[in-house]
Amino acid sequence: MKHVKTAIITAVMGATALSAAPGFAKDLRIALQSDADVLDPDQSRTFVGRIVYASLCDKLVDITPDLEIIPQLATSWETSSDGTQVTMQLRDGVVFHDGTPFNAEAVAANIERSQTLDESRRKSELKSITATEVTGEHEIVLTLAGPDATLIAQLADRAGMMVSPTAAAAAGADFGLNPVCSGPFAFEERVAQDKIVLKKFDDYWNAGTIHFDSVTFLPIPDTTVRLANLQSGDIDMLERLAATDLAQAEADQNIVVDSAVSLGYQGITFNIDNGEKGDNPWGNDKRLRQALSYAIDREALNQVVFEGAFAPGNQAFPPTSPWYNQDLPLQSRDVEKAKGLLAEAGFEGGIDLEVQVPNTTVPLQVMQVVQAMAAEAGINISLTSKEFATLLADQSAGDYTASQIGWSGRVDPDGNNHQFVTTGGGINDSKFSDPKMDELMNAARVAPSTEERKALYDEAKVIMLDELPRLFLYHQNWIWAYNSKMKGYTPYPDGMIRLENVTWEE
């Protein structure tokens, strides 16, 4: 007997547009907190890159604001009773931006690319797929090494984004210079650190829901400048309004503010064993990382930087998440405990720590507060500010000691953990490796029930909070602000900007 996961909301994807569709050409201008990295779903890792993809690259499945998984390019799917095969029915009448048809062969080619491209960061996300079989023009069977409770959720993100096999084969690792997908907007041009321009794709399968001729993404790191540009009309929308600017935005009758609780976290990642720089006191002795954690007052950090709008955190999930380990609550600040750990590690007189931090307003404010707190325990933090894509590249290459960085979060708990803490994980820039952690993370992927998965993650969290390759600080709310002429926008917990059924009223 087969367990069937059927199409839930095909009607939502093709819902009737609001009546305010414009009768003129409109370029929607969206300000991003930073510039995206490479525009290749297999290679990229920035949050703002995913915002661009929401307009550029459709996925096999998507989510609702309530985190249900729904059809996008796959219209339905069913899993065999033993969990080792997933049969997907695919949407007919879809073409990529270069005219290549979307079909089962295209899905097979995408999965192969994700698994075999040398530069791919999606390998661990699709590791369970051992074979693909095209059983019809719009039907494909995925054979798995074993049950994988995370797979469909992975396909709701970059691992499920479909790129043109024709363009991908021709461009290879340079695909991101001229990305070709099947989303509502096609790539037009990019000027690094300036803009990314997408133009409406007239042959989009769901074109009736798209009401802008183009969308331009503008990286503007300074939160105050972003808001000033919105108020002046130079942009139409911004993502990640600073909590300190919330009152000013809400007081402006021409601005609408929307928010959603994030699925992710912000913290500090340490270089444990990534190249020569991994051989440092902070990477070699967990007591130093523990000392820094004890030196930080996360509640005070939330109040000082975010005026209490966010949630202090010590795990990869917020305390409100069903996956949070309640037996490991947020610890109180303990400066004497921090000093004691430093002394045990041989640094009674204090120790230096260089932390690279994005060159945007909020991360710098966060780390300045952490810097002041840590100093009271004898930890002298120096901050190296970098453009975000540069920070990521240096982190990947192991050219760092510690890095203030976060993760936007995923629907399935695997997405907040596995690739960061397993040996060889796709985003394990720490190069942290622990056999027990690998065992727990891999077991959680195939556990047959939510209860069993929760127990495995709970056990893994004990190791994570002891080893601290990632030191968690807080969980943010996504806050968007936009011109009141923009109608029909729906906030999502993943922080993405979906433009279906969004219109502009003059």
Coordinates of C-alpha atoms in Angstrom, one line a residue:
M1 CA 0.0 0.0 0.0
K2 CA 1.3 3.4 -0.9
H3 CA 1.3 6.5 1.2
V4 CA 0.1 9.3 -1.1
K5 CA 1.1 13.0 -0.8
T6 CA -1.2 14.6 -3.3
A7 CA -1.4 18.1 -4.7
I8 CA -2.9 20.4 -2.0
I9 CA -3.4 23.8 -3.5
T10 CA -3.1 23.8 -7.3
A11 CA -5.8 26.5 -7.3
V12 CA -3.6 28.7 -5.1
M13 CA -0.8 28.7 -7.7
G14 CA -3.2 29.9 -10.3
A15 CA -5.4 32.1 -8.2
T16 CA -7.2 35.0 -9.8
A17 CA -5.1 38.2 -9.5
L18 CA -6.3 41.1 -7.5
S19 CA -8.3 43.6 -9.4
A20 CA -5.6 46.3 -9.1
A21 CA -3.4 45.1 -12.0
P22 CA -1.6 48.1 -13.4
G23 CA -2.2 49.4 -16.9
F24 CA 1.3 50.7 -17.3
A25 CA 4.9 49.4 -17.2
K26 CA 6.1 49.0 -13.7
D27 CA 9.6 48.1 -12.5
L28 CA 9.4 46.9 -8.8
R29 CA 12.5 48.1 -7.0
I30 CA 13.4 46.0 -3.9
A31 CA 16.3 46.9 -1.6
L32 CA 18.3 44.0 -0.2
Q33 CA 20.5 44.1 2.9
S34 CA 23.5 42.8 0.9
D35 CA 24.5 41.7 -2.6
A36 CA 23.8 38.1 -3.6
D37 CA 26.6 35.6 -4.3
V38 CA 26.7 33.5 -7.5
L39 CA 23.2 33.1 -9.1
D40 CA 23.5 29.3 -9.4
P41 CA 21.2 27.3 -7.1
D42 CA 23.8 24.6 -6.9
Q43 CA 26.6 26.9 -5.8
S44 CA 25.0 29.7 -3.9
R45 CA 24.4 30.1 -0.2
T46 CA 23.3 33.7 0.6
F47 CA 19.8 34.5 2.0
V48 CA 19.4 37.5 -0.4
G49 CA 20.3 35.1 -3.3
R50 CA 17.2 33.1 -2.3
I51 CA 15.1 36.2 -2.4
V52 CA 16.2 36.7 -6.0
Y53 CA 15.5 33.1 -6.8
A54 CA 11.9 33.4 -5.6
S55 CA 11.3 35.5 -8.8
L56 CA 13.8 33.7 -11.0
C57 CA 13.7 30.0 -10.3
D58 CA 10.7 27.9 -9.7
K59 CA 11.1 24.8 -7.5
L60 CA 9.5 21.3 -7.6
V61 CA 7.5 22.2 -4.5
D62 CA 6.9 25.3 -2.4
I63 CA 5.4 26.2 1.0
T64 CA 2.4 28.1 2.3
P65 CA 2.7 30.8 5.0
D66 CA 1.7 28.0 7.4
L67 CA 4.7 25.9 6.3
E68 CA 2.6 23.3 4.4
I69 CA 4.4 21.8 1.4
I70 CA 2.5 22.4 -1.8
P71 CA 2.9 21.8 -5.5
Q72 CA 4.9 24.1 -7.8
L73 CA 6.6 22.4 -10.8
A74 CA 5.6 19.0 -9.3
T75 CA 1.9 18.7 -9.1
S76 CA 1.8 15.6 -6.9
W77 CA 4.0 13.0 -5.4
E78 CA 3.7 9.6 -3.7
T79 CA 6.1 7.7 -1.5
S80 CA 6.3 3.9 -1.6
S81 CA 5.3 2.0 1.6
D82 CA 9.0 1.2 2.4
G83 CA 10.0 4.8 1.8
T84 CA 12.6 4.0 -0.9
Q85 CA 10.8 5.5 -3.9
V86 CA 9.1 8.8 -4.6
T87 CA 7.1 9.1 -7.8
M88 CA 6.5 12.7 -9.0
Q89 CA 3.9 14.0 -11.5
L90 CA 5.3 17.1 -13.1
R91 CA 3.5 20.2 -14.5
D92 CA 2.8 20.2 -18.2
G93 CA 3.2 23.3 -20.4
V94 CA 6.3 24.7 -18.6
V95 CA 9.3 26.0 -20.4
F96 CA 12.6 27.4 -19.2
H97 CA 13.6 31.0 -20.1
D98 CA 15.6 29.7 -23.1
G99 CA 12.7 27.8 -24.5
T100 CA 13.9 24.4 -23.3
P101 CA 10.9 22.3 -22.2
F102 CA 10.5 21.4 -18.5
N103 CA 9.9 17.6 -18.2
A104 CA 11.1 14.5 -16.4
E105 CA 14.4 14.5 -18.3
A106 CA 15.1 18.0 -17.1
V107 CA 14.4 17.0 -13.5
A108 CA 16.8 14.0 -13.8
A109 CA 19.5 16.3 -15.3
N110 CA 19.0 18.8 -12.4
I111 CA 19.4 16.2 -9.8
E112 CA 22.5 14.8 -11.5
R113 CA 24.0 18.2 -11.7
S114 CA 23.3 18.9 -8.0
Q115 CA 25.0 15.6 -7.1
T116 CA 28.0 15.7 -9.4
L117 CA 29.0 19.3 -10.1
D118 CA 32.3 19.9 -8.3
E119 CA 31.2 23.2 -7.0
S120 CA 27.7 22.0 -5.9
R121 CA 26.6 22.7 -2.3
R122 CA 23.5 20.6 -2.7
K123 CA 25.2 17.2 -2.6
S124 CA 24.4 16.4 1.1
E125 CA 20.8 17.6 0.6
L126 CA 20.1 15.1 -2.2
K127 CA 22.5 12.4 -0.9
S128 CA 19.6 9.9 -0.3
I129 CA 18.7 9.8 -4.1
T130 CA 20.6 6.9 -5.6
A131 CA 18.8 6.8 -9.0
T132 CA 16.3 8.6 -11.2
E133 CA 14.0 6.9 -13.7
V134 CA 12.0 8.8 -16.3
T135 CA 8.8 6.9 -16.5
G136 CA 6.9 9.4 -18.7
E137 CA 7.4 12.8 -20.2
H138 CA 6.0 14.3 -17.0
E139 CA 6.6 11.5 -14.5
I140 CA 9.8 10.7 -12.7
V141 CA 10.7 8.1 -10.0
L142 CA 13.3 8.9 -7.4
T143 CA 15.0 5.9 -5.8
L144 CA 16.4 6.4 -2.4
A145 CA 19.0 4.6 -0.4
G146 CA 16.5 4.4 2.4
P147 CA 13.6 6.5 3.9
D148 CA 14.4 10.2 3.9
A149 CA 12.0 12.3 6.0
T150 CA 13.7 15.5 4.8
L151 CA 13.7 15.1 1.0
I152 CA 10.5 16.8 0.0
A153 CA 11.3 19.8 2.3
Q154 CA 14.8 20.0 0.6
L155 CA 13.0 20.2 -2.8
A156 CA 11.2 23.3 -1.5
D157 CA 14.5 25.2 -1.5
R158 CA 17.6 25.4 -3.7
A159 CA 17.9 21.7 -4.1
G160 CA 14.5 21.7 -5.8
M161 CA 15.1 24.7 -8.1
M162 CA 15.1 23.7 -11.7
V163 CA 17.6 25.3 -14.1
S164 CA 17.6 24.8 -17.9
P165 CA 19.7 21.6 -18.7
T166 CA 20.6 23.2 -22.0
A167 CA 22.1 26.3 -20.4
A168 CA 23.6 24.4 -17.5
A169 CA 25.4 22.0 -19.8
A170 CA 26.8 24.8 -21.9
A171 CA 27.9 27.0 -19.1
G172 CA 29.1 24.5 -16.5
A173 CA 30.4 26.2 -13.3
D174 CA 29.9 29.6 -15.0
F175 CA 26.1 29.2 -15.1
G176 CA 25.6 31.9 -12.5
L177 CA 26.8 34.6 -14.9
N178 CA 23.6 34.1 -17.0
P179 CA 21.2 32.0 -15.0
V180 CA 18.3 30.4 -16.9
C181 CA 15.4 29.0 -14.9
S182 CA 11.6 28.8 -15.3
G183 CA 10.3 31.3 -12.8
P184 CA 8.1 34.3 -13.4
F185 CA 11.0 36.6 -14.3
A186 CA 14.1 36.0 -16.5
F187 CA 17.6 37.2 -15.9
E188 CA 18.4 40.5 -17.7
E189 CA 21.6 41.9 -16.2
R190 CA 23.7 42.2 -13.1
V191 CA 26.1 44.9 -11.9
A192 CA 28.0 43.6 -8.8
Q193 CA 27.2 45.6 -5.6
D194 CA 24.7 47.7 -7.6
K195 CA 21.8 45.8 -9.1
I196 CA 20.2 42.6 -10.4
V197 CA 17.6 43.1 -13.0
L198 CA 15.0 40.5 -14.0
K199 CA 12.3 40.9 -16.7
K200 CA 8.9 39.4 -16.8
F201 CA 8.8 36.0 -18.6
D202 CA 5.8 36.1 -20.9
D203 CA 5.7 32.3 -21.3
Y204 CA 5.6 31.7 -17.6
W205 CA 3.1 28.9 -16.8
N206 CA 1.4 31.1 -14.1
A207 CA 1.8 34.4 -15.9
G208 CA -1.7 35.6 -15.0
T209 CA -0.5 36.2 -11.4
I210 CA 2.4 38.4 -12.3
H211 CA 1.8 42.1 -12.6
F212 CA 5.2 43.8 -12.9
D213 CA 7.2 44.1 -16.1
S214 CA 10.5 43.8 -14.3
V215 CA 12.0 43.6 -10.8
T216 CA 15.3 45.2 -9.8
F217 CA 17.1 44.1 -6.6
L218 CA 19.4 46.8 -5.1
P219 CA 21.9 45.9 -2.4
I220 CA 21.8 48.7 0.2
P221 CA 23.7 47.5 3.4
D222 CA 22.8 50.5 5.6
T223 CA 19.3 50.0 7.2
T224 CA 18.8 53.8 7.7
V225 CA 19.6 54.5 4.0
R226 CA 17.2 51.7 2.9
L227 CA 14.4 53.3 4.8
A228 CA 15.2 56.8 3.6
N229 CA 15.2 55.5 0.0
L230 CA 11.8 53.9 0.6
Q231 CA 10.4 57.1 2.1
S232 CA 11.8 59.2 -0.8
G233 CA 10.3 56.8 -3.4
D234 CA 13.7 55.6 -4.8
I235 CA 12.7 52.0 -3.9
D236 CA 9.4 50.3 -3.5
M237 CA 10.2 47.7 -0.9
L238 CA 12.9 46.7 1.5
E239 CA 13.6 43.5 3.3
R240 CA 14.9 43.3 7.0
L241 CA 13.7 46.7 8.3
A242 CA 15.8 47.3 11.5
A243 CA 13.8 47.0 14.7
T244 CA 15.0 50.4 15.7
D245 CA 13.4 51.9 12.6
L246 CA 10.1 50.2 13.1
A247 CA 8.3 53.1 14.8
Q248 CA 9.5 55.6 12.1
A249 CA 8.2 53.3 9.3
E250 CA 4.9 52.6 11.0
A251 CA 4.3 56.3 11.4
D252 CA 4.6 56.9 7.7
Q253 CA 1.1 56.6 6.1
N254 CA 2.7 55.8 2.7
I255 CA 4.5 52.7 4.1
V256 CA 3.1 49.3 5.0
V257 CA 5.1 47.1 7.5
D258 CA 4.7 43.3 7.5
S259 CA 6.5 40.7 9.5
A260 CA 6.9 37.0 10.1
V261 CA 8.8 34.9 12.7
S262 CA 12.0 33.5 11.2
L263 CA 12.8 29.8 10.9
G264 CA 16.5 30.4 11.4
Y265 CA 19.1 31.9 13.8
Q266 CA 22.0 34.3 14.1
G267 CA 25.3 33.4 15.8
I268 CA 29.0 33.0 15.5
T269 CA 30.7 30.2 13.6
F270 CA 34.2 29.1 14.5
N271 CA 36.9 27.6 12.4
I272 CA 37.5 24.2 14.0
D273 CA 39.6 22.5 11.3
N274 CA 39.2 24.4 8.0
G275 CA 42.7 24.8 6.7
E276 CA 45.7 26.3 8.4
K277 CA 43.7 28.9 10.2
G278 CA 41.7 26.1 11.9
D279 CA 44.8 25.4 14.0
N280 CA 44.1 28.1 16.5
P281 CA 43.2 28.2 20.2
W282 CA 39.6 28.9 19.5
G283 CA 39.3 26.0 17.1
N284 CA 41.4 23.6 19.2
D285 CA 39.8 24.1 22.6
K286 CA 36.0 24.1 23.2
R287 CA 36.5 25.7 26.6
L288 CA 37.3 29.0 24.9
R289 CA 34.1 28.8 22.9
Q290 CA 32.1 28.0 26.0
A291 CA 33.7 30.9 27.8
L292 CA 32.6 33.3 25.1
S293 CA 29.1 31.9 25.3
Y294 CA 28.9 32.4 29.1
A295 CA 30.2 36.0 28.7
I296 CA 27.2 37.0 26.5
D297 CA 23.9 38.2 28.0
R298 CA 21.6 37.3 25.2
E299 CA 18.6 38.9 26.8
A300 CA 20.4 42.2 27.1
L301 CA 21.7 41.9 23.5
N302 CA 18.1 41.6 22.3
Q303 CA 17.0 44.7 24.3
V304 CA 20.0 46.9 23.3
V305 CA 20.1 46.1 19.6
F306 CA 16.5 45.1 18.8
E307 CA 14.5 46.8 21.5
G308 CA 13.2 43.4 22.6
A309 CA 11.7 42.6 19.2
F310 CA 13.6 39.4 18.5
A311 CA 14.1 36.2 20.6
P312 CA 17.3 35.3 22.4
G313 CA 18.6 31.9 21.3
N314 CA 21.0 29.1 22.2
Q315 CA 19.9 26.5 19.6
A316 CA 19.3 26.2 15.9
F317 CA 15.6 26.5 16.5
P318 CA 13.8 29.3 18.5
P319 CA 12.3 28.4 21.9
T320 CA 8.8 28.4 20.3
S321 CA 9.8 25.6 17.9
P322 CA 8.5 22.0 18.5
W323 CA 12.1 20.9 17.8
Y324 CA 13.7 23.0 20.6
N325 CA 15.3 20.9 23.3
Q326 CA 13.6 22.2 26.5
D327 CA 16.1 20.4 28.7
L328 CA 18.8 22.8 27.4
P329 CA 17.3 26.3 28.2
L330 CA 19.0 29.6 27.5
Q331 CA 21.9 30.0 30.0
S332 CA 22.3 33.1 32.1
R333 CA 25.4 35.3 31.7
D334 CA 28.1 34.1 34.0
V335 CA 31.3 36.2 33.7
E336 CA 33.1 34.3 36.5
K337 CA 32.3 31.0 34.8
A338 CA 33.8 32.4 31.6
K339 CA 36.9 33.6 33.3
G340 CA 37.3 30.1 35.0
L341 CA 37.1 28.3 31.6
L342 CA 39.7 30.7 30.2
A343 CA 42.0 29.9 33.1
E344 CA 41.5 26.2 32.7
A345 CA 42.5 26.5 29.0
G346 CA 45.7 28.4 30.0
F347 CA 44.5 31.9 29.2
E348 CA 44.0 33.4 32.7
G349 CA 45.4 36.7 31.5
G350 CA 42.9 37.0 28.6
I351 CA 42.9 36.1 24.9
D352 CA 42.3 37.7 21.6
L353 CA 39.7 36.8 19.0
E354 CA 39.2 38.1 15.5
V355 CA 35.6 37.9 14.3
Q356 CA 34.7 38.8 10.7
V357 CA 31.3 40.5 10.4
P358 CA 29.1 41.6 7.5
N359 CA 29.5 45.3 6.7
T360 CA 25.8 46.0 7.4
T361 CA 24.3 48.0 10.2
V362 CA 22.7 45.3 12.4
P363 CA 25.5 42.7 12.4
L364 CA 28.0 45.4 13.4
Q365 CA 25.8 46.6 16.2
V366 CA 25.4 43.0 17.4
M367 CA 29.1 42.3 17.5
Q368 CA 29.9 45.6 19.1
V369 CA 27.6 44.7 22.0
V370 CA 29.1 41.2 22.2
Q371 CA 32.6 42.8 22.0
A372 CA 31.9 44.9 25.1
M373 CA 30.4 41.9 27.0
A374 CA 33.3 39.6 26.2
A375 CA 35.9 42.2 27.3
E376 CA 34.6 41.9 30.8
A377 CA 35.6 38.2 30.8
G378 CA 39.1 38.9 29.3
I379 CA 38.2 38.1 25.7
N380 CA 39.5 40.9 23.5
I381 CA 37.4 40.8 20.2
S382 CA 38.6 42.6 17.1
L383 CA 36.1 43.0 14.3
T384 CA 36.9 42.7 10.6
S385 CA 34.1 44.1 8.5
K386 CA 33.6 42.5 5.1
E387 CA 31.0 42.7 2.3
F388 CA 28.8 39.6 2.8
A389 CA 29.7 37.6 -0.3
T390 CA 33.4 38.2 0.5
L391 CA 32.8 37.0 4.1
L392 CA 31.2 33.9 2.8
A393 CA 34.0 33.2 0.3
D394 CA 36.6 33.6 3.0
Q395 CA 34.6 31.4 5.4
S396 CA 34.3 28.7 2.9
A397 CA 38.1 28.8 2.1
G398 CA 38.9 28.6 5.8
D399 CA 40.4 32.2 5.9
Y400 CA 38.9 33.1 9.2
T401 CA 38.9 32.3 12.9
A402 CA 35.3 33.2 13.7
S403 CA 32.5 34.7 11.7
Q404 CA 29.3 36.4 12.7
I405 CA 26.8 34.7 10.4
G406 CA 23.3 33.2 10.5
W407 CA 20.9 31.0 8.6
S408 CA 17.5 32.0 7.4
G409 CA 16.1 28.6 8.4
R410 CA 14.3 25.7 6.8
V411 CA 10.9 24.0 7.2
D412 CA 12.5 20.7 8.2
P413 CA 15.0 20.7 11.2
D414 CA 17.5 18.8 9.1
G415 CA 18.0 22.0 7.1
N416 CA 19.2 24.0 10.1
N417 CA 21.7 21.3 11.2
H418 CA 22.9 18.5 9.0
Q419 CA 24.9 20.4 6.4
F420 CA 26.6 22.5 9.1
V421 CA 27.8 19.8 11.6
T422 CA 28.2 16.5 9.7
T423 CA 31.6 15.4 8.3
G424 CA 31.8 16.8 4.8
G425 CA 28.5 18.7 5.1
G426 CA 27.9 21.1 2.2
I427 CA 28.0 24.3 4.5
N428 CA 30.3 22.9 7.2
D429 CA 32.7 25.8 7.1
S430 CA 34.0 24.9 10.6
K431 CA 35.0 21.4 9.3
F432 CA 33.6 20.2 12.6
S433 CA 33.6 16.4 12.7
D434 CA 32.3 14.0 15.3
P435 CA 31.2 10.4 14.6
K436 CA 28.4 10.5 17.1
M437 CA 27.0 13.7 15.6
D438 CA 27.2 12.1 12.1
E439 CA 25.3 9.1 13.4
L440 CA 22.6 11.2 15.1
M441 CA 22.1 13.5 12.1
N442 CA 21.9 10.7 9.6
A443 CA 19.6 8.7 11.8
A444 CA 17.2 11.7 12.1
R445 CA 16.9 11.7 8.3
V446 CA 15.4 8.2 8.2
A447 CA 13.6 7.9 11.5
P448 CA 10.0 6.8 10.9
S449 CA 8.3 9.2 13.3
T450 CA 8.5 12.8 14.5
E451 CA 8.9 11.6 18.1
E452 CA 12.0 9.5 17.1
R453 CA 13.5 12.3 15.1
K454 CA 12.9 14.8 18.0
A455 CA 14.8 12.5 20.4
L456 CA 17.8 12.3 18.0
Y457 CA 17.9 16.0 17.5
D458 CA 17.7 16.5 21.3
E459 CA 20.7 14.2 21.8
A460 CA 22.6 16.0 19.0
K461 CA 21.9 19.4 20.7
V462 CA 23.7 18.2 23.8
I463 CA 26.9 17.7 21.7
M464 CA 26.4 21.0 19.8
L465 CA 26.1 23.1 22.9
D466 CA 29.2 21.4 24.4
E467 CA 31.4 21.6 21.3
L468 CA 29.9 25.0 20.0
P469 CA 31.2 25.0 16.4
R470 CA 28.2 27.4 16.1
L471 CA 27.5 29.8 19.0
F472 CA 23.8 30.8 18.8
L473 CA 22.8 34.4 19.7
Y474 CA 19.2 35.2 18.6
H475 CA 16.3 34.5 16.4
Q476 CA 15.0 37.3 14.3
N477 CA 11.7 38.4 12.9
W478 CA 11.6 39.1 9.2
I479 CA 10.3 42.7 8.8
W480 CA 9.4 44.1 5.4
A481 CA 8.4 47.7 4.6
Y482 CA 6.9 48.7 1.3
N483 CA 5.1 51.5 -0.5
S484 CA 1.3 51.5 0.3
K485 CA 0.6 51.4 -3.5
M486 CA 1.8 47.8 -3.5
K487 CA -1.1 45.5 -2.8
G488 CA -1.5 41.8 -2.0
Y489 CA 1.9 41.0 -0.5
T490 CA 2.0 38.0 1.9
P491 CA 4.8 37.6 4.4
Y492 CA 6.3 34.1 4.7
P493 CA 8.4 32.6 7.6
D494 CA 11.2 31.7 5.2
G495 CA 11.7 35.4 4.5
M496 CA 11.3 35.1 0.8
I497 CA 9.5 37.7 -1.4
R498 CA 6.9 36.0 -3.6
L499 CA 5.3 38.3 -6.2
E500 CA 2.4 36.1 -7.4
N501 CA -0.8 38.2 -7.1
V502 CA 1.0 41.3 -5.9
T503 CA -0.1 44.4 -7.8
W504 CA 0.5 48.2 -7.9
E505 CA -2.2 50.8 -7.5
E506 CA -1.5 54.4 -8.7

